[in-house]
Every structure is written in structure tokens, then in C-alpha cells.
Short mmCIF file of C-alpha atoms and ligand atoms in Angstrom, two decimals:
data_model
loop_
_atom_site.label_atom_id
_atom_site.label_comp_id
_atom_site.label_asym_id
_atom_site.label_seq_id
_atom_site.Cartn_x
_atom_site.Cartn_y
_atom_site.Cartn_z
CA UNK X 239 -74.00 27.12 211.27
CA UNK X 240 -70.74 25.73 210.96
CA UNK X 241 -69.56 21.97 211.01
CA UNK X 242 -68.45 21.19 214.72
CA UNK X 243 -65.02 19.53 215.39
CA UNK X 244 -63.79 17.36 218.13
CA UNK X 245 -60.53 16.94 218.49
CA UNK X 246 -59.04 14.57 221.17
CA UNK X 247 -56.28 14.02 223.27
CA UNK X 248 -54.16 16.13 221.93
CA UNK X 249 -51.18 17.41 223.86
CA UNK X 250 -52.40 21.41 223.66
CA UNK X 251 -49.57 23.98 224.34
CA UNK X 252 -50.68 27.22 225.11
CA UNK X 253 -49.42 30.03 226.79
CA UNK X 254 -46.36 28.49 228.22
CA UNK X 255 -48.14 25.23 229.42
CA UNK X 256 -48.29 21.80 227.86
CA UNK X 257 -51.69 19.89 228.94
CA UNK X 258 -53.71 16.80 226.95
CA UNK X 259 -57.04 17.29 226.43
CA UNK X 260 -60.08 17.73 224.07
CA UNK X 261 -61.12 20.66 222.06
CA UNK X 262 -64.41 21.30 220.82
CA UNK X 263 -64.68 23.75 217.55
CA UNK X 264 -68.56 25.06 217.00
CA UNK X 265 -69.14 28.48 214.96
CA UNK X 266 -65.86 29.08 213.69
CA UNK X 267 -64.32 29.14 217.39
CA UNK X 268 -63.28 27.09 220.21
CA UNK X 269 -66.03 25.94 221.67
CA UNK X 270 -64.63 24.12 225.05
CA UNK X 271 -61.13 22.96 226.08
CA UNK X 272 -61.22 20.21 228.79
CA UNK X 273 -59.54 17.09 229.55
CA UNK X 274 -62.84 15.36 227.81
CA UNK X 275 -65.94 16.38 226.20
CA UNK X 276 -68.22 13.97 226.17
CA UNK X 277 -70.72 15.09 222.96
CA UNK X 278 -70.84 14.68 219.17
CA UNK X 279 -69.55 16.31 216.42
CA UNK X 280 -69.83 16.21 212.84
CA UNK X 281 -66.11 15.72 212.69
CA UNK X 282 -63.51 14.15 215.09
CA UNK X 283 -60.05 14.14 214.92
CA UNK X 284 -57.94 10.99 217.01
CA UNK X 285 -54.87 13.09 218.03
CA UNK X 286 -53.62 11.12 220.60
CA UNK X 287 -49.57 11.96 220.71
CA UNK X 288 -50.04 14.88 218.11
CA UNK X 289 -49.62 18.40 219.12
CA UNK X 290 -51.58 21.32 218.80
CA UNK X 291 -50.97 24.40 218.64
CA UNK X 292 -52.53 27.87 217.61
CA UNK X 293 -51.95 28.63 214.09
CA UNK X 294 -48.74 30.57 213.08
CA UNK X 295 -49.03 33.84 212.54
CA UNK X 296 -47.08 35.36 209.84
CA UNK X 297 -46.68 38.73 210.27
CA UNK X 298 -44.49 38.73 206.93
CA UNK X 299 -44.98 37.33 203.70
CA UNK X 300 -44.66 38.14 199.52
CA UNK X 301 -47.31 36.90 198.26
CA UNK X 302 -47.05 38.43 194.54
CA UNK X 303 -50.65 39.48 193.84
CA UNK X 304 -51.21 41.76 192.39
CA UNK X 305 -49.19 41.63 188.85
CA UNK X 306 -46.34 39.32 190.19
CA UNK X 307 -48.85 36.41 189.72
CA UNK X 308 -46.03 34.16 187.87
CA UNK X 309 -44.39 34.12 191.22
CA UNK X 310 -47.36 33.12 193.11
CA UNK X 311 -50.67 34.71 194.15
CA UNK X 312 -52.74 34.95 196.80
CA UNK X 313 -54.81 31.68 196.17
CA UNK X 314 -51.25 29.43 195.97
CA UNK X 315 -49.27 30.55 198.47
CA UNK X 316 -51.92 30.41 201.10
CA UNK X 317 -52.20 26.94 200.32
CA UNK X 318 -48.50 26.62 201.35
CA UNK X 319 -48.70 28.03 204.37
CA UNK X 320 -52.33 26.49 205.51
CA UNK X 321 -50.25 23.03 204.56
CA UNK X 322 -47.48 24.17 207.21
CA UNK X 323 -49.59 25.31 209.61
CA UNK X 324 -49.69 29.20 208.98
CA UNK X 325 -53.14 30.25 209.79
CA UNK X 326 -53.09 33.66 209.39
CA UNK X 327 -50.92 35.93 207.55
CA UNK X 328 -49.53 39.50 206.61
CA UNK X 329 -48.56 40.52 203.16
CA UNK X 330 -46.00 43.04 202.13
CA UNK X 331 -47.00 46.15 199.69
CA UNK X 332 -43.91 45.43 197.03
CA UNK X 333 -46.43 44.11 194.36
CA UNK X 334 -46.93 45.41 191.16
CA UNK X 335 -48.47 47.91 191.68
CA UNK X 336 -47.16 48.34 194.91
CA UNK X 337 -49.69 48.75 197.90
CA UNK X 338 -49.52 52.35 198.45
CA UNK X 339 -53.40 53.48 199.40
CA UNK X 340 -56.13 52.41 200.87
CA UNK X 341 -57.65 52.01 197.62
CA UNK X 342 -54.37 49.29 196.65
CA UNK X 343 -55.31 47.97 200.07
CA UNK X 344 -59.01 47.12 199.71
CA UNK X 345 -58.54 45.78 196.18
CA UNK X 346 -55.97 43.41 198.01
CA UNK X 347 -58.63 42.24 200.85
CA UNK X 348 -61.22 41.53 198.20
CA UNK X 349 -58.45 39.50 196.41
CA UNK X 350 -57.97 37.50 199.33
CA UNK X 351 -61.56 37.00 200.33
CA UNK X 352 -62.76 35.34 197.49
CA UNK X 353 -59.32 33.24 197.10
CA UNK X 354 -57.24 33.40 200.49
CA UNK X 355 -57.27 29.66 202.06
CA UNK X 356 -56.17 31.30 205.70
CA UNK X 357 -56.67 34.50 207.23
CA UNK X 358 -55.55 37.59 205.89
CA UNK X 359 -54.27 40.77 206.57
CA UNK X 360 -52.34 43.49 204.18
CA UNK X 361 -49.06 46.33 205.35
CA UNK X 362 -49.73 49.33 203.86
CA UNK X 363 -45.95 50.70 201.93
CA UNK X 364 -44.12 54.00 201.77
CA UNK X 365 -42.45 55.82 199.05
CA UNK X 366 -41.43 59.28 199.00
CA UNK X 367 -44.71 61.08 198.01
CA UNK X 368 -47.19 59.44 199.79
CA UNK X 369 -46.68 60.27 203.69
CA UNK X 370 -50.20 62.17 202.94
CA UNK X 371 -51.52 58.84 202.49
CA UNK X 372 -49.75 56.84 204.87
CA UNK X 373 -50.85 59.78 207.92
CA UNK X 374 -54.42 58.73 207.04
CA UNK X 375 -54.32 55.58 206.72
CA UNK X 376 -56.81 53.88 209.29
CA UNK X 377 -55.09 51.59 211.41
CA UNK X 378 -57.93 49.11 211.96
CA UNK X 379 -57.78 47.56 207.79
CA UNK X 380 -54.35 47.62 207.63
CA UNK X 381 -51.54 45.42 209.81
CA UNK X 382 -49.05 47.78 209.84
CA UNK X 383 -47.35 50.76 207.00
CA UNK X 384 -44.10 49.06 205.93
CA UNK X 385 -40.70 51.02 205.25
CA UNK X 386 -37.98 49.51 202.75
CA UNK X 387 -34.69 51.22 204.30
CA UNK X 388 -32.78 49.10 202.31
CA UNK X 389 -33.50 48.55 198.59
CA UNK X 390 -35.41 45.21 197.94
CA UNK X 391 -37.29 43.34 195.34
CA UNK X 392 -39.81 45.95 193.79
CA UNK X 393 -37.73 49.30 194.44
CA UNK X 394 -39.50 50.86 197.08
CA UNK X 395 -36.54 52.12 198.56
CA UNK X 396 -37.04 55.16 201.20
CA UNK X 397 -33.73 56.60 202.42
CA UNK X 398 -34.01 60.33 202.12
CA UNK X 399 -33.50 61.85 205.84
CA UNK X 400 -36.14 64.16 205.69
CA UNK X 401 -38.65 61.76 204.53
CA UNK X 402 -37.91 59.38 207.14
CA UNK X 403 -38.61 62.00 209.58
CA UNK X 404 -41.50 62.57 208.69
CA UNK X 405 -42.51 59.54 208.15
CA UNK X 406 -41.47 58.51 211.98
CA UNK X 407 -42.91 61.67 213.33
CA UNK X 408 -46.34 60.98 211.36
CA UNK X 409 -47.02 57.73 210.72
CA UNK X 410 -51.04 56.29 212.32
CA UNK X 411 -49.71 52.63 213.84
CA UNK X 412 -46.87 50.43 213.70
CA UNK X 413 -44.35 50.86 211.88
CA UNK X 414 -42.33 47.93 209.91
CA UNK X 415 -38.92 48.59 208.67
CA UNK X 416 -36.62 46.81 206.32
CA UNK X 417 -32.76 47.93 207.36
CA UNK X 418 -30.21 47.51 205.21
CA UNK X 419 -27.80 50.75 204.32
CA UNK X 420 -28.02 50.62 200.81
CA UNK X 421 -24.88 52.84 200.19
CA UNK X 422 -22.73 50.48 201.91
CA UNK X 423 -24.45 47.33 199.91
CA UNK X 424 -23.51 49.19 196.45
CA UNK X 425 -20.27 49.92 197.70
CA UNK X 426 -19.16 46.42 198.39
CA UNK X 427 -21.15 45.28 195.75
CA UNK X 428 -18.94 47.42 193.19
CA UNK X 429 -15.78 45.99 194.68
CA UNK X 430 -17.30 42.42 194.45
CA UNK X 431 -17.76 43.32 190.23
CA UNK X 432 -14.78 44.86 190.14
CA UNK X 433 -12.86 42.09 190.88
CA UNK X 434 -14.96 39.00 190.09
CA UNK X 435 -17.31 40.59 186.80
CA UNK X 436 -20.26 38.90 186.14
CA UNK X 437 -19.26 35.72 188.22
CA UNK X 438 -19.16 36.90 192.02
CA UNK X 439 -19.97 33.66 194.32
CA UNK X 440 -23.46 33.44 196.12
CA UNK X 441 -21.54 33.13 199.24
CA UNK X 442 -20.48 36.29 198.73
CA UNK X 443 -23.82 37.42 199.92
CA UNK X 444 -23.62 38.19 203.05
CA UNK X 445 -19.99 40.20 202.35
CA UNK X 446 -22.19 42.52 200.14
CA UNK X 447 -25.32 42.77 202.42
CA UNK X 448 -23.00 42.63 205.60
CA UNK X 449 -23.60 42.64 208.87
CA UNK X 450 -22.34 46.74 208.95
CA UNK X 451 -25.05 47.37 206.34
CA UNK X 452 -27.60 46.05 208.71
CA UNK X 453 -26.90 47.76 211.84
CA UNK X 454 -26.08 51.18 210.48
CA UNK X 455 -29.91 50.96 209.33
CA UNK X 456 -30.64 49.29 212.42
CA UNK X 457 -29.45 51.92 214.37
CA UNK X 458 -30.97 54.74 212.47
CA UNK X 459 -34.22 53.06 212.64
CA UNK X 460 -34.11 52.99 216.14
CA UNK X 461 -32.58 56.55 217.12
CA UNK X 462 -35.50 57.71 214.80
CA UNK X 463 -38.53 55.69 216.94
CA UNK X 464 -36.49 56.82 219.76
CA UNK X 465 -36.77 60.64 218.86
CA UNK X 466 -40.39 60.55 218.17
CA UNK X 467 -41.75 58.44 220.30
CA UNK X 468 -43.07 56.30 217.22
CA UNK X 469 -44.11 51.97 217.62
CA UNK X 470 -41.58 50.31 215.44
CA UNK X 471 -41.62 46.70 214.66
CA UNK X 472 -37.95 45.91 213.01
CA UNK X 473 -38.14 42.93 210.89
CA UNK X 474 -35.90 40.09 209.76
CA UNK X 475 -32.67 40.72 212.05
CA UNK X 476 -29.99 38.54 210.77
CA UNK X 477 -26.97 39.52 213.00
CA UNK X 478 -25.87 39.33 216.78
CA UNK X 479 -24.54 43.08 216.16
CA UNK X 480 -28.13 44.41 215.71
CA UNK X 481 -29.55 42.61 219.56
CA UNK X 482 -27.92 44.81 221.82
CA UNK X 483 -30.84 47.24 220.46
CA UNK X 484 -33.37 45.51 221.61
CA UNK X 485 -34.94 44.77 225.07
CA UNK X 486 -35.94 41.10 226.20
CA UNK X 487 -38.57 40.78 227.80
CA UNK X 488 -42.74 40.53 227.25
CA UNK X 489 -43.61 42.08 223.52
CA UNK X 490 -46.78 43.75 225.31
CA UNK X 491 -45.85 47.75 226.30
CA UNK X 492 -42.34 47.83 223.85
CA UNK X 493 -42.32 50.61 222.29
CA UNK X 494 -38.81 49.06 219.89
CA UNK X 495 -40.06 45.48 219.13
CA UNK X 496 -38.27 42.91 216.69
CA UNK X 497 -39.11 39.89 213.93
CA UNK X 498 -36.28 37.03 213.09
CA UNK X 499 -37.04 34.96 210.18
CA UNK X 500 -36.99 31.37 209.38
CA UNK X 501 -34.26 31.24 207.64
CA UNK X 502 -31.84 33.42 209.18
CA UNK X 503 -32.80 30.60 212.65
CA UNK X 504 -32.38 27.42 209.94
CA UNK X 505 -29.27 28.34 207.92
CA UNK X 506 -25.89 29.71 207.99
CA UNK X 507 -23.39 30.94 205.58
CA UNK X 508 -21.99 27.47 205.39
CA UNK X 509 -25.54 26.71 203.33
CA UNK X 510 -23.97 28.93 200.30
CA UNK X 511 -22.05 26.05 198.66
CA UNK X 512 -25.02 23.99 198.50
CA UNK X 513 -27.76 26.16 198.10
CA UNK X 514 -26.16 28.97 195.67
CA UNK X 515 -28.56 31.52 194.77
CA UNK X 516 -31.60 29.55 196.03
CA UNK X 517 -30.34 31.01 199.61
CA UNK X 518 -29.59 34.16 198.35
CA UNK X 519 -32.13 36.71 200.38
CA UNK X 520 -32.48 40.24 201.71
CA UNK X 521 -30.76 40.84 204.40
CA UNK X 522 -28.52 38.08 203.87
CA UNK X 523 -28.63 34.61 205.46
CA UNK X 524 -25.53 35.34 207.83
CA UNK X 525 -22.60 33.48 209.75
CA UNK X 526 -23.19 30.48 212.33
CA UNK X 527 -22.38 32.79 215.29
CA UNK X 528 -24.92 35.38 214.02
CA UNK X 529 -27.23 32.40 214.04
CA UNK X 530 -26.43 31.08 217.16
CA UNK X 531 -26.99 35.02 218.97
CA UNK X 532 -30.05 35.19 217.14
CA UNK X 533 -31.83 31.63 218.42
CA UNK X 534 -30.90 32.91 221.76
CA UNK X 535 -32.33 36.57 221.32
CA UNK X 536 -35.69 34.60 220.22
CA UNK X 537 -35.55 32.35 223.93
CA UNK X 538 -34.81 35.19 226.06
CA UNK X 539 -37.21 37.66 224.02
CA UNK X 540 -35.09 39.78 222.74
CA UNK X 541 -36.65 39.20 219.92
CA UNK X 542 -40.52 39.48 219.57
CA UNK X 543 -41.60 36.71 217.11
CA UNK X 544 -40.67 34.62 213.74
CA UNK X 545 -42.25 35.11 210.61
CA UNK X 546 -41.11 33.78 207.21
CA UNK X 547 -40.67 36.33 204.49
CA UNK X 548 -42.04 33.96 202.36
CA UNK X 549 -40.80 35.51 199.11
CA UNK X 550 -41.39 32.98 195.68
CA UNK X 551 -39.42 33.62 192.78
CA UNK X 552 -39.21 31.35 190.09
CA UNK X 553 -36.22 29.00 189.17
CA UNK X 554 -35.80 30.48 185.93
CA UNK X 555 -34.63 33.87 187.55
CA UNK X 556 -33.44 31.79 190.69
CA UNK X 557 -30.91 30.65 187.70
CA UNK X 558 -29.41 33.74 186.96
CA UNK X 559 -25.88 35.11 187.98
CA UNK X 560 -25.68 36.94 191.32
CA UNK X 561 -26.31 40.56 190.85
CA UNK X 562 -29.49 39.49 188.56
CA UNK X 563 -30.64 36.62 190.73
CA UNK X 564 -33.66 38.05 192.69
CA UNK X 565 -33.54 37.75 196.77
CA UNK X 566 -36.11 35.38 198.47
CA UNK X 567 -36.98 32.11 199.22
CA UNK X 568 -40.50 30.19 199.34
CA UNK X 569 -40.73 29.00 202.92
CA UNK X 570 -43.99 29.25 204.18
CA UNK X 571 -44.70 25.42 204.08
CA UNK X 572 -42.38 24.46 205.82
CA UNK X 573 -41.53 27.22 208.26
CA UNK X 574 -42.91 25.57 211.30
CA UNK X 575 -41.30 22.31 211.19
CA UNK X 576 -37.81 23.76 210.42
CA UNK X 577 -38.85 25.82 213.44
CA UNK X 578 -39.50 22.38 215.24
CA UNK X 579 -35.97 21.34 214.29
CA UNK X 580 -34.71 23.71 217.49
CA UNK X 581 -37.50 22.19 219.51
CA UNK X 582 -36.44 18.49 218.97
CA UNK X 583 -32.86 20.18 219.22
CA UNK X 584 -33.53 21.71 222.31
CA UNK X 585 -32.44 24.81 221.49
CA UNK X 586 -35.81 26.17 222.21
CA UNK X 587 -38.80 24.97 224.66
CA UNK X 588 -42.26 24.45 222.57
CA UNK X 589 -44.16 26.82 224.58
CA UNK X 590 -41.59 29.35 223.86
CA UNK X 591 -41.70 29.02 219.94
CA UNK X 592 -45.73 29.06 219.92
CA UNK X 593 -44.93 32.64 222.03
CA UNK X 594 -43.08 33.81 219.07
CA UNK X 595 -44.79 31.97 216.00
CA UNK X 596 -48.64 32.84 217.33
CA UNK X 597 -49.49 34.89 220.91
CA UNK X 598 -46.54 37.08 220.65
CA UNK X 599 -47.68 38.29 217.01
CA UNK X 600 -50.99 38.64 218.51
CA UNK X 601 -50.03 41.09 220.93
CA UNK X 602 -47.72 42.53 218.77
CA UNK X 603 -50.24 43.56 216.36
CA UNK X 604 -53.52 43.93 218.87
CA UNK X 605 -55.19 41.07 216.78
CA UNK X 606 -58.81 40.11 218.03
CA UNK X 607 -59.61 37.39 219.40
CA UNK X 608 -56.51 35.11 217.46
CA UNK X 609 -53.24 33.09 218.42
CA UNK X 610 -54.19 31.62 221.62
CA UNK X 611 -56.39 28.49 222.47
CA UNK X 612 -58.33 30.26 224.45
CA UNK X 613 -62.69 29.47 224.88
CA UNK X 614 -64.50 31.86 222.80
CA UNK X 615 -61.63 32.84 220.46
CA UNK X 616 -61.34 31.75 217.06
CA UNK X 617 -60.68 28.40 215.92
CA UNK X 618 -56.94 28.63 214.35
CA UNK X 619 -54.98 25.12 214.93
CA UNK X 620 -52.23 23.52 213.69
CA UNK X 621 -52.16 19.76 214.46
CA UNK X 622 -48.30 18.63 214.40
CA UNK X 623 -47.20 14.66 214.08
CA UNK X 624 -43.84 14.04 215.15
CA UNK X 625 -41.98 11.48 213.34
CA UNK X 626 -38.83 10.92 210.40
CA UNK X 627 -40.69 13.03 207.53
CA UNK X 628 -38.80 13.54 203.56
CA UNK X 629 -39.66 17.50 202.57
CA UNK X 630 -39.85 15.36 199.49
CA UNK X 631 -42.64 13.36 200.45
CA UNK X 632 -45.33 15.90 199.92
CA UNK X 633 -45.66 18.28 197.29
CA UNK X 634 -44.44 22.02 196.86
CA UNK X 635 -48.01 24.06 196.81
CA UNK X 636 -45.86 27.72 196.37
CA UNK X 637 -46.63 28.61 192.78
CA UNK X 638 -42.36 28.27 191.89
CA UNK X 639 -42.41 24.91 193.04
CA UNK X 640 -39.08 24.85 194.82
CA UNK X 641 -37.69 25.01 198.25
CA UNK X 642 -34.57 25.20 199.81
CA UNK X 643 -35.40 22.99 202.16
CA UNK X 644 -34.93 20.27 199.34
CA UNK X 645 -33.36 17.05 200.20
CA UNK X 646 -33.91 17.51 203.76
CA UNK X 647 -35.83 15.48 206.35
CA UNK X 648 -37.99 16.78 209.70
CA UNK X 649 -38.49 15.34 212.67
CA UNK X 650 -42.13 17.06 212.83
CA UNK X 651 -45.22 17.57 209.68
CA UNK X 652 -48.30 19.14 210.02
CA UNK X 653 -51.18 16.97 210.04
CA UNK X 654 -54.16 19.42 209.95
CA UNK X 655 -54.45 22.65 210.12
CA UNK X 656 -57.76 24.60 211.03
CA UNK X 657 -58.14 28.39 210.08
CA UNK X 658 -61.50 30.37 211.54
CA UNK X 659 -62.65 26.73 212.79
CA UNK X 660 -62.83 24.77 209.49
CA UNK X 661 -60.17 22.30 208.37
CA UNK X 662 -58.06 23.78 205.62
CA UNK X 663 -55.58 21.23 205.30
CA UNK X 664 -55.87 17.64 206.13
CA UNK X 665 -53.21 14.22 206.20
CA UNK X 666 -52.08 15.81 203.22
CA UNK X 667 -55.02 17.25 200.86
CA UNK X 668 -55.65 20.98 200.85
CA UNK X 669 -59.32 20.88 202.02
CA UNK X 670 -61.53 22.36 199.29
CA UNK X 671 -63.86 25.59 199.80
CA UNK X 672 -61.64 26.78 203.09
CA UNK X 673 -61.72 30.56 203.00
CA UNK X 674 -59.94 32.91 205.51
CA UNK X 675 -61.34 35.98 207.33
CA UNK X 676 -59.74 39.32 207.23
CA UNK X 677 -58.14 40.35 210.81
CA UNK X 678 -59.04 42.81 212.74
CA UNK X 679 -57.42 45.10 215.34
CA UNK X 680 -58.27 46.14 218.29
CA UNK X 681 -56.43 49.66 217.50
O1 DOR G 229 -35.20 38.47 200.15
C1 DOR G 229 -36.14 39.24 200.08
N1 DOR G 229 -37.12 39.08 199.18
N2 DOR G 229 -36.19 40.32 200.91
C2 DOR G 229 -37.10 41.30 200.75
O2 DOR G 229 -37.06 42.25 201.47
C3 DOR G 229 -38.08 41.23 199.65
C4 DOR G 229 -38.31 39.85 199.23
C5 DOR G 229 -39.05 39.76 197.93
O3 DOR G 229 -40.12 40.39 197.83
O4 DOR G 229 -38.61 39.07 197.02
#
């Protein structure tokens, strides 16, 4: 039997409704949701004027383990992202080794079992000799097979035609693809050297990685889910070009669905000067009006949901010139209340943003019984204060122990954050002894 957990009068917002109420936690799930339960628990929680919300779902993250473990691991950065509120989370195969069997898969899930403070589930990669593999790959222990179309950290590149045919024609679930068109990156990016050598700007970036780079992979991507009828799930659009492929509308029966990313919401290219290579990511962090079309596509549904691409690298090779500088930026901490900053902006409706950060990656992925506070499903909360909060003010939990959110202040910070019904992070103290669950599908 699990500890039971009152929490009261919060103002809940759930499935596009704001109410204020109680919620009881018993077993690992919510128990009751009224506007007061009148019983005792072993814990209770005041939350009069906080918000809560279910958990984030992060249906993208780099969580280095294994063999990238000076980065981060699986232990550290789920401690950043149970301290902003991420509850559950998906990690990408581009480890070392990269996640390429079941076999890479399962040693992955026992990894985060014994270590993972939120819940956990693991994408299954491609390379060009294991579509064997990937066709028999069983749907229900992995989130989804992921597809590097443009070259990334951990070269798992995949851009030969035929491959990709077959790999759309045969591949068990959804699909997760990484567009960039990798020709026209090393094109630009040899006309960058060429005239610049060793020093070409950071803010350069998104010249190299343009906009043209993403949608001619975009588009391919697309035309090839279109031709075989296969469930793609495009991830981290950064430009307004790459929308008008999309549909907006409810995530549940898309065939073509789509992910926007922290970042690419938070920043613009205007960030470069500042930030240097601690912005520098892939696909590239890209202009304000790519920034504005994509907050929009994520109100209207155009686009499906926000994850983070949490992706830790240390400062040492943060410090490096451009072309050796690796691409990727710890956000998971403090994803949701940059994500807030459009809320208190009102650029975006709070019932909206829970759609994309937890119920719309729910359906997306056919996850049981998660992202909703709904009776009977499990307990995943995040507990938000609003207020004038310094980044600085708490400490960095990712493993690299930076953020490019430095210097900045939010108007929101996670109080507490409950993952499969026991508090994992708590007015500031990572709660010792948490432990996620593995997800499951209902595939
Ligand atoms: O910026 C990025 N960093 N984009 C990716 O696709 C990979 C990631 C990483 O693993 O560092």
C-alpha cells in the first residue's frame, strides 16, 4: 500500500476546463476529484492558488545512458525534469551504443527502473541494416522507432531512398522522424568555411540548418507516410514553411501528426548574440516570424504537442568553435515554465498547453491510463506556483550543469511534482526513493 495524498484547493485544469477542488491520491492513482474530500491522508498538500496539472509528457528527450554518461544519465536528468514537472518521458536511441534492438531496448528499461525518478519509456532507432529488426519490433515496449533524416549528434543518419522506403512501407508503429536535408546543410556549411574558416558566427546557425533544409525533409517525410499509408509523428518543426503540411485539428485519427519544441516556442534568432553556441541545436532555433507561425500552429493544433529535446552536453564542448560545438541544449527543468511564459503572455490559454504538454501526447502515443486527471488513472501531477521566480534561484540537476535559460526570471515554478502517485519533487528537494514505472501502450 502506498502513502495517500490530499491535495486541496487547487485550481485543476483538465481537459480544456479550469475547476478548484480536492484530489485524493491512494495506490499510485487518483483516487477522487471533488470540490472537497472530507477524509485523511498520510500527506496533504495546502494548494490553495497553485495549479495543477497532469504531468508533462515528454515524448523527446537525450538522456545519454548508455556510454554518454559524462553528459548525463538516466538517474540525473530525470531529476531535472521531475523538478520541472515532466512526469513521464521518452528517450531517443542516439546513445552509445545506439538503441538499435530490442535487446539495446530492454537493457535501457532495466536502466531506468532501478534509477529513473519519473516514468519511462525508450524509441527504438534506425540505421541502414537493421529494418529486420525494426519490422519486429513489438510495439507495446517501445514508444515509437525513431528516424534521423538529417545527421545529428551520434551519426545515425538514414538518407538512402531505398531504405527509407522500406522503412515507411515496413515499419510496426509510429514512426518519429528527424528532417533536416543533410546535403543542403553541408553545402551551406562549406560556403560558411569557405569564407569565415574556423570562426563562422553561432548565428549563423540557422543559415546552415535553414529553413529549405527542413522542409525539403519535411516534405519527403510526408509524401513517403503519404504513399504507404504509414503513422508518422514529425518532430521538432522549427519553421512556418513546414505547417502548411500539417492538419489542425484533434491529434486522435491523424494519420501525419507533429511535435514543436521548447525552444524553437522560447527563442529566436535574435538569442544568437547572447547565447552563442549554448543555443546552437538541431534543427536550428529559427527567426521571430518562424516563431511566431509556430506558437500559433501549437493553439490551433496544427501542431500535436511540445516536448523538449532535452539534449545535455557539457560546457567544455559547449566551448568549442562552431562546426565542433555539439547541438543541444539541457531544458527539461525548466521546459514548463518557459512554456508558462506564453500562458501569462497570453499567447496561449492553459488548458490548451496541458493539451499539448500531457493529453495530446497521450493520445498520440495510446499511453494507458496517463496525462489526464481523470478517477482511476494514474497519479502524475505537477503542482505550479505562480509568482517572480530567478532560474538562478534553484539549482541545475542536468548532469552539465548549465542552461540557457540563465539569467532569466519566470513568472511560474513548480512546486511539487507527483509521478505514479508519490511525490518526486517537493518546495525544492528531489524527494528520495521516487522511482518511475515503465509505460505501456494500448497498441
Ligand atoms: O540539437 C540536437 N541535439 N538535435 C538532435 O537531433 C540531437 C540532439 C543530441 O542528441 O545532442
Amino acid at each position: 500500500m502506498q502513502a495517500r495524498l490530499l491535495i486541496r484547493n487547487a485550481r485543476l485544469v483538465n481537459e480544456g476546463r479550469i475547476t478548484t477542488g480536492d484530489l485524493l491520491v491512494a495506490d499510485g492513482r487518483i483516487d477522487r476529484i471533488a470540490p472537497a474530500i472530507d477524509t485523511c491522508a498520510d500527506t496533504e498538500i495546502d494548494a490553495a492558488g497553485a495549479w495543477l496539472l497532469p504531468g508533462m509528457i515528454d515524448d523527446q528527450v537525450h538522456f545519454r545512458e548508455p556510454g554518454l554518461t559524462h553528459k548525463g544519465c538516466i538517474a540525473s536528468e530525470s531529476a531535472a525534469a521531475v523538478a520541472g514537472g515532466i512526469t513521464s518521458f521518452m528517450d531517443m536511441p542516439n546513445t552509445r551504443p545506439p538503441t538499435l534492438d530490442m535487446a539495446a531496448v530492454a537493457a535501457k528499461r532495466h536502466l531506468a527502473a532501478a534509477s529513473s525518478h519519473a516514468n519511462f519509456a525508450f524509441h527504438l532507432g534506425v540505421s541502414t541494416d537493421n529494418l529486420d529488426a525494426v519490422a519486429r519490433a513489438d510495439p507495446r515496449l517501445i514508444a515509437g522507432v525513431k528516424v534521423f533524416m538529417g545527421a545529428s549528434t551520434g551519426n545515425m543518419l538514414v538518407d538512402d531512398p531505398m531504405v527509407l522506403e522500406r522503412l515507411f512501407a515496413s515499419v510496426p508503429t509510429l514512426l518519429l522522424a528527424h528532417c533536416e536535408h543533410s546535403q543542403t546543410i553541408t553545402a551551406n556549411e562549406a560556403e560558411w568555411r569557405r569564407q569565415h574558416g574556423d570562426a563562422i558566427p553561432f548565428a549563423a546557425h540557422p543559415l546552415i540548418r535553414s529553413a529549405e533544409a527542413c522542409l525539403r525533409s519535411t516534405t519527403l517525410a510526408v509524401d513517403l507516410a503519404r504513399r504507404h499509408g504509414t503513422r508518422l509523428h514529425v518532430l521538432h518543426l522549427s519553421t512556418a514553411r513546414e505547417l502548411a503540411l500539417f492538419e489542425p485539428g484533434p491529434v486522435t485519427g491523424k494519420q501525419i501528426t507533429a511535435e514543436a519544441c521548447v525552444h524553437h516556442l522560447y527563442f529566436d534568432d535574435e538569442d544568437y548574440e547572447a547565447l552563442g553556441s549554448h543555443l546552437k541545436c538541431n534543427p536550428a532555433v529559427k527567426s521571430r516570424d518562424d516563431r511566431v507561425a509556430l506558437r500559433h500552429a501549437v493553439a490551433t493544433g496544427r501542431i500535436d504537442v511540445i516536448g523538449t529535446d532535452h539534449a545535455p552536453h557539457t560546457l567544455a564542448e559547449k566551448a568549442a568553435p562552431y562546426s565542433l560545438a555539439p547541438a543541444g541544449l539541457p531544458l527539461a527543468q525548466h521546459a514548463l515554465p518557459a512554456l508558462l511564459e506564453l500562458v501569462h503572455d497570453g499567447l496561449l490559454d492553459l488548458p490548451t498547453l496541458v493539451a499539448r504538454c500531457s493529453h495530446g501526447v497521450a493520445e498520440l502515443f495510446r499511453i494507458r491510463e496517463r496525462g489526464y486527471l481523470r478517477e482511476g488513472y494514474w497519479a502524475d501531477l505537477a503542482l505550479v506556483d505562480d509568482g517572480h521566480f530567478a532560474v538562478e534561484a534553484a539549482p541545475i540537476l542536468s548532469r552539465c550543469g548549465w542552461t540557457p535559460f540563465a539569467g532569466r526570471h519566470f513568472r511560474s515554478r513548480v512546486r511539487s511534482t507527483v509521478v505514479s502517485g508519490r511525490l518526486a519533487w517537493h518546495r525544492g528537494c528531489l524527494m528520495q526513493g521516487c522511482r518511475g514505472l515503465p509505460l505501456e501502450f494500448t497498441r
